[in-house]
Amino acid sequence: MSKFDFQSYLIITIGLLVGSLAWTGFIIPAEIVGSGVGGIATMIYYVTGFKVGYSVFLINSVFLLVALRVLGFGFGVKTIYGITVLSFFLWLFQSLITEPLVSDRFMCAIIGGILAGASAGMILSRGGSTGGTDILAMMINKYKNYSPGQLLLTIDVVIISSSYLLEHSIEQVVYGFVTMGVSAYCVDMIIEGSKQSVQIFIFTRKPDEIRKEVVYTLDQGITVLSATGGFSGEDVKVLMLLARKRESQTILNMIKLVDPDAFISLGSVMGVYGKGFDKIK
């Protein structure tokens, strides 16, 4: 296994661990029904006492077998790994944790949502999956012209709303939607945060010096653009580079050292694809 694969599986495993703790330490013992297969398994547990880990494994196995027939062998090993390890962690932690880790139910919804969202973000950012309603949405999408995002939202709303049938409690439904909303926000934060990049334009009288610093000292790519000053009419060189957001401050500090009078434009970009950045999937 390559170093990249090892890192991916390690992060996916940590994500699965965090997600299992979210469910067994906060969501399930606080009697909150969350979204996805976990929500279905939680309702089964409340009614029958059948452990969530078992239900998650059985439901996901059925979805996976049907999907392999309908969609083909496009899921890869990571989905099977995710389903298996998640089911194990859920079984293990539910056996060890019998009370909520915090006493306040609303805090359980918030903390559980944060951890569940962080878990999903970590797993998805490494190309992993825990199956579940994602598979169901993809199967429906193959035959009906609905976006997977809309389908997932609809399925999750139906699952959480169904929890009203357990105790006829609007409060329980509200807690479920709070958990879902917090979780979705955290997923977006982690996935988009890991991909955030910036585009920097540098207008300077020392283009060669800055170019050399960027290329040879910071090991960054850079493009030199030929331009004409709108006021002076002089030919000038404009430097443009793309970098991860976390690297932007180092680049700005370097520019300040080389040319304190440089004019800099820095903007966020939605995505950068190519060598050194993300791959188009």
XYZ file of N, CA, C and O in Angstrom, residues 43-152:
440
model
N -33.913 4.447 15.379
C -35.335 4.191 15.632
C -35.582 2.702 15.878
O -36.380 2.337 16.753
N -34.899 1.858 15.125
C -35.029 0.411 15.340
C -34.560 0.051 16.749
O -35.191 -0.758 17.445
N -33.474 0.684 17.187
C -32.945 0.421 18.531
C -33.931 0.850 19.613
O -34.140 0.128 20.593
N -34.562 2.013 19.451
C -35.510 2.497 20.447
C -36.728 1.580 20.570
O -37.279 1.387 21.650
N -37.134 0.993 19.437
C -38.333 0.148 19.426
C -38.033 -1.281 19.862
O -38.786 -1.890 20.619
N -36.900 -1.831 19.388
C -36.630 -3.258 19.602
C -35.456 -3.543 20.531
O -35.316 -4.673 21.016
N -34.576 -2.564 20.747
C -33.369 -2.809 21.531
C -32.244 -3.424 20.716
O -31.175 -3.740 21.252
N -32.458 -3.616 19.420
C -31.447 -4.179 18.517
C -30.343 -3.151 18.310
O -30.600 -2.024 17.894
N -29.093 -3.506 18.595
C -28.005 -2.538 18.600
C -27.811 -1.873 17.239
O -27.970 -2.494 16.195
N -27.444 -0.579 17.315
C -27.334 0.238 16.115
C -26.280 -0.302 15.150
O -26.476 -0.293 13.937
N -25.171 -0.800 15.693
C -24.112 -1.325 14.832
C -24.582 -2.455 13.941
O -24.234 -2.520 12.755
N -25.408 -3.337 14.511
C -25.949 -4.450 13.722
C -26.869 -3.945 12.611
O -26.791 -4.387 11.456
N -27.756 -3.025 12.975
C -28.713 -2.498 11.994
C -28.003 -1.754 10.870
O -28.352 -1.911 9.692
N -27.019 -0.937 11.236
C -26.268 -0.188 10.220
C -25.599 -1.139 9.242
O -25.635 -0.933 8.020
N -25.001 -2.196 9.763
C -24.317 -3.156 8.888
C -25.312 -3.867 7.968
O -25.065 -4.004 6.765
N -26.438 -4.321 8.519
C -27.421 -5.056 7.715
C -28.066 -4.163 6.655
O -28.188 -4.564 5.483
N -28.472 -2.947 7.050
C -29.118 -2.040 6.090
C -28.144 -1.659 4.988
O -28.481 -1.680 3.793
N -26.920 -1.297 5.373
C -25.923 -0.920 4.371
C -25.579 -2.080 3.455
O -25.329 -1.893 2.258
N -25.546 -3.303 3.986
C -25.241 -4.477 3.167
C -26.306 -4.687 2.099
O -25.993 -4.990 0.936
N -27.561 -4.512 2.493
C -28.661 -4.649 1.525
C -28.547 -3.574 0.446
O -28.636 -3.855 -0.757
N -28.341 -2.309 0.874
C -28.181 -1.215 -0.090
C -27.020 -1.490 -1.036
O -27.113 -1.267 -2.249
N -25.923 -1.981 -0.474
C -24.729 -2.211 -1.275
C -24.945 -3.312 -2.301
O -24.562 -3.180 -3.470
N -25.585 -4.402 -1.895
C -25.834 -5.515 -2.817
C -26.754 -5.095 -3.958
O -26.521 -5.433 -5.123
N -27.803 -4.340 -3.611
C -28.726 -3.856 -4.652
C -28.014 -2.878 -5.575
O -28.167 -2.916 -6.798
N -27.211 -1.973 -4.986
C -26.518 -0.965 -5.784
C -25.497 -1.585 -6.726
O -25.307 -1.113 -7.851
N -24.821 -2.634 -6.290
C -23.857 -3.305 -7.159
C -24.545 -3.872 -8.396
O -23.978 -3.881 -9.493
N -25.764 -4.300 -8.209
C -26.524 -4.842 -9.336
C -27.044 -3.725 -10.250
O -27.034 -3.839 -11.477
N -27.463 -2.612 -9.623
C -28.067 -1.517 -10.379
C -27.016 -0.594 -10.990
O -27.109 -0.199 -12.151
N -25.988 -0.245 -10.191
C -25.012 0.756 -10.603
C -23.691 0.176 -11.080
O -22.883 0.878 -11.674
N -23.445 -1.102 -10.783
C -22.177 -1.706 -11.157
C -21.152 -1.578 -10.046
O -21.405 -1.019 -8.979
N -19.963 -2.091 -10.288
C -18.910 -2.129 -9.260
C -18.123 -0.814 -9.263
O -16.944 -0.786 -9.571
N -18.811 0.268 -8.917
C -18.166 1.573 -8.960
C -17.869 2.166 -7.606
O -17.452 3.311 -7.504
N -18.129 1.414 -6.559
C -17.965 1.985 -5.219
C -16.537 1.860 -4.695
O -16.053 2.725 -3.993
N -15.872 0.795 -5.043
C -14.511 0.625 -4.583
C -14.437 0.037 -3.187
O -15.435 -0.146 -2.492
N -13.203 -0.227 -2.794
C -12.945 -0.884 -1.517
C -13.253 0.032 -0.336
O -13.665 -0.421 0.725
N -13.063 1.342 -0.516
C -13.218 2.273 0.599
C -14.640 2.297 1.162
O -14.841 2.478 2.357
N -15.636 2.098 0.307
C -17.016 2.082 0.789
C -17.269 0.847 1.648
O -17.863 0.936 2.728
N -16.812 -0.298 1.166
C -16.970 -1.536 1.944
C -16.207 -1.430 3.259
O -16.703 -1.833 4.323
N -15.017 -0.871 3.205
C -14.214 -0.662 4.419
C -14.955 0.259 5.388
O -15.030 -0.019 6.593
N -15.505 1.346 4.869
C -16.212 2.295 5.711
C -17.416 1.683 6.391
O -17.653 1.887 7.590
N -18.213 0.926 5.648
C -19.398 0.279 6.208
C -19.009 -0.697 7.315
O -19.617 -0.720 8.394
N -18.002 -1.510 7.054
C -17.588 -2.538 8.019
C -17.025 -1.934 9.304
O -17.426 -2.306 10.413
N -16.111 -0.994 9.153
C -15.464 -0.395 10.328
C -16.451 0.445 11.127
O -16.448 0.424 12.361
N -17.322 1.194 10.438
C -18.327 1.990 11.146
C -19.240 1.102 11.978
O -19.529 1.401 13.144
N -19.685 0.006 11.400
C -20.570 -0.920 12.126
C -19.875 -1.480 13.362
O -20.477 -1.586 14.438
N -18.590 -1.807 13.220
C -17.832 -2.333 14.359
C -17.697 -1.291 15.468
O -17.919 -1.578 16.650
N -17.314 -0.067 15.091
C -17.142 0.988 16.090
C -18.463 1.298 16.797
O -18.494 1.542 18.008
N -19.554 1.323 16.044
C -20.864 1.584 16.659
C -21.203 0.497 17.675
O -21.689 0.779 18.781
N -20.970 -0.759 17.296
C -21.237 -1.872 18.223
C -20.365 -1.758 19.467
O -20.842 -1.907 20.593
N -19.077 -1.455 19.268
C -18.143 -1.376 20.395
C -18.496 -0.244 21.351
O -18.613 -0.459 22.572
N -18.697 0.946 20.814
C -18.957 2.101 21.681
C -20.328 2.027 22.347
O -20.494 2.478 23.477
N -21.307 1.453 21.650
C -22.628 1.351 22.277
C -22.605 0.358 23.431
O -23.392 0.465 24.376
N -21.706 -0.598 23.358
C -21.551 -1.541 24.470
C -20.872 -0.879 25.666
O -21.125 -1.255 26.822
N -20.012 0.117 25.407
C -19.256 0.769 26.470
C -19.954 2.002 27.029
O -19.807 2.325 28.208
N -20.690 2.719 26.193
C -21.323 3.977 26.615
C -22.824 3.755 26.782
O -23.520 3.426 25.815
N -23.319 3.929 27.979
C -24.740 3.698 28.248
C -25.489 4.980 28.609
O -26.712 4.994 28.635
N -24.758 6.060 28.883
C -25.367 7.343 29.222
C -24.790 8.425 28.317
O -23.639 8.314 27.862
N -25.543 9.507 28.057
C -24.977 10.608 27.266
C -23.743 11.185 27.946
O -23.674 11.252 29.174
N -22.773 11.596 27.167
C -21.542 12.147 27.731
C -21.753 13.536 28.310
O -20.932 14.008 29.095
N -22.827 14.209 27.914
C -23.253 15.457 28.561
C -24.739 15.322 28.878
O -25.474 14.638 28.165
N -25.185 15.969 29.933
C -26.550 15.751 30.406
C -27.601 16.545 29.631
O -28.744 16.111 29.500
N -27.224 17.707 29.086
C -28.192 18.558 28.402
C -28.478 18.023 26.998
O -27.558 17.806 26.208
N -29.749 17.843 26.678
C -30.120 17.227 25.406
C -29.773 18.115 24.210
O -29.352 17.624 23.159
N -29.956 19.420 24.381
C -29.641 20.335 23.283
C -28.144 20.316 22.983
O -27.728 20.335 21.825
N -27.321 20.266 24.034
C -25.882 20.189 23.838
C -25.494 18.883 23.164
O -24.556 18.843 22.354
N -26.213 17.815 23.471
C -25.966 16.542 22.781
C -26.227 16.681 21.286
O -25.479 16.146 20.462
N -27.302 17.406 20.942
C -27.629 17.608 19.531
C -26.537 18.413 18.834
O -26.121 18.080 17.708
N -26.051 19.466 19.505
C -25.023 20.319 18.901
C -23.696 19.578 18.781
O -23.085 19.528 17.701
N -23.233 18.994 19.892
C -21.939 18.302 19.880
C -21.982 17.085 18.957
O -21.053 16.828 18.189
N -23.075 16.335 19.034
C -23.224 15.177 18.153
C -23.210 15.577 16.692
O -22.582 14.920 15.851
N -23.889 16.696 16.367
C -23.908 17.184 14.990
C -22.538 17.623 14.518
O -22.126 17.337 13.390
N -21.794 18.317 15.395
C -20.447 18.770 15.046
C -19.534 17.580 14.761
O -18.827 17.534 13.745
N -19.556 16.589 15.665
C -18.690 15.425 15.499
C -19.091 14.598 14.279
O -18.232 14.114 13.528
N -20.396 14.430 14.072
C -20.873 13.659 12.910
C -20.485 14.357 11.611
O -20.075 13.718 10.632
N -20.614 15.690 11.582
C -20.238 16.439 10.391
C -18.743 16.404 10.140
O -18.291 16.253 8.997
N -17.965 16.550 11.218
C -16.514 16.473 11.080
C -16.105 15.100 10.559
O -15.222 14.977 9.702
N -16.760 14.068 11.072
C -16.487 12.701 10.629
C -16.758 12.541 9.136
O -15.913 12.045 8.386
N -17.946 12.972 8.707
C -18.306 12.836 7.294
C -17.365 13.642 6.407
O -16.971 13.191 5.326
N -16.978 14.835 6.859
C -16.061 15.655 6.083
C -14.711 14.990 5.908
O -14.128 15.000 4.819
N -14.191 14.402 6.984
C -12.904 13.713 6.916
C -12.970 12.529 5.952
O -12.065 12.304 5.143
N -14.057 11.772 6.051
C -14.205 10.573 5.213
C -14.351 10.944 3.745
O -13.673 10.398 2.867
N -15.224 11.909 3.454
C -15.472 12.309 2.070
C -14.254 12.979 1.446
O -13.996 12.827 0.245
N -13.490 13.726 2.249
C -12.315 14.422 1.710
C -11.248 13.452 1.243
O -10.362 13.824 0.463
N -11.307 12.211 1.718
C -10.337 11.189 1.318
C -10.942 10.153 0.373
O -10.391 9.073 0.179
N -12.097 10.497 -0.192
C -12.719 9.610 -1.168
C -13.410 8.412 -0.566
O -13.727 7.449 -1.266
N -13.664 8.448 0.745
C -14.337 7.342 1.408
C -15.840 7.547 1.449
O -16.368 8.577 1.028
N -16.528 6.570 1.970
C -17.985 6.633 2.087
C -18.426 5.613 3.120
O -17.760 4.596 3.329
N -19.545 5.917 3.767
C -20.136 4.936 4.687
C -21.418 4.352 4.106
O -22.208 3.750 4.830
N -21.603 4.542 2.797
C -22.767 3.962 2.137
C -24.051 4.653 2.541
O -24.180 5.871 2.452
N -25.010 3.863 3.001
C -26.246 4.418 3.530
C -27.119 5.070 2.485
O -27.224 4.610 1.343
N -27.744 6.187 2.877
C -28.697 6.865 2.000
C -28.010 7.466 0.772
O -28.686 7.780 -0.206
N -26.677 7.641 0.803
C -25.962 8.082 -0.392
C -26.191 7.096 -1.538
O -26.417 7.487 -2.682
N -26.105 5.816 -1.213
C -26.312 4.774 -2.225
C -27.741 4.803 -2.732
O -28.004 4.707 -3.941
N -28.698 4.944 -1.811
C -30.109 4.998 -2.198
C -30.370 6.173 -3.128
O -31.080 6.039 -4.136
N -29.778 7.329 -2.823
C -29.959 8.514 -3.656
C -29.390 8.304 -5.057
O -29.989 8.715 -6.056
N -28.231 7.644 -5.145
C -27.617 7.389 -6.451
C -28.465 6.432 -7.283
O -28.587 6.583 -8.497
N -29.084 5.440 -6.613
C -29.928 4.492 -7.355
C -31.184 5.180 -7.885
O -31.597 4.957 -9.023
N -31.792 6.051 -7.088
C -32.979 6.787 -7.537
C -32.598 7.731 -8.672
O -33.318 7.876 -9.666
N -31.434 8.384 -8.520
C -30.983 9.350 -9.519
C -30.746 8.710 -10.882
O -30.873 9.379 -11.918
N -30.440 7.421 -10.896
C -30.187 6.751 -12.174
C -31.446 6.672 -13.025
O -31.382 6.722 -14.256
N -32.614 6.586 -12.371
C -33.860 6.406 -13.101
C -34.746 7.651 -13.091
O -35.627 7.795 -13.926
N -34.520 8.538 -12.150
C -35.318 9.758 -12.059
C -34.391 10.965 -12.113
O -33.288 10.941 -11.577
N -34.867 12.049 -12.733
C -34.031 13.226 -12.914
C -34.069 14.131 -11.682
O -34.591 15.241 -11.711
N -33.529 13.612 -10.575
C -33.414 14.404 -9.349
C -31.935 14.493 -8.976
O -31.180 13.540 -9.158
N -31.550 15.649 -8.445
C -30.151 15.780 -8.027
C -29.935 14.975 -6.748
O -30.825 14.906 -5.893
N -28.749 14.365 -6.588
C -28.462 13.596 -5.370
C -28.615 14.426 -4.100
O -29.062 13.927 -3.067
N -28.226 15.713 -4.165
C -28.346 16.571 -2.990
C -29.781 16.737 -2.545
O -30.103 16.652 -1.351
N -30.692 16.975 -3.502
C -32.109 17.119 -3.178
C -32.680 15.812 -2.636
O -33.486 15.810 -1.700
N -32.260 14.702 -3.239
C -32.741 13.402 -2.783
C -32.306 13.113 -1.351
O -33.100 12.669 -0.523
N -31.024 13.384 -1.059
C -30.515 13.138 0.293
C -31.246 13.985 1.314
O -31.604 13.511 2.397
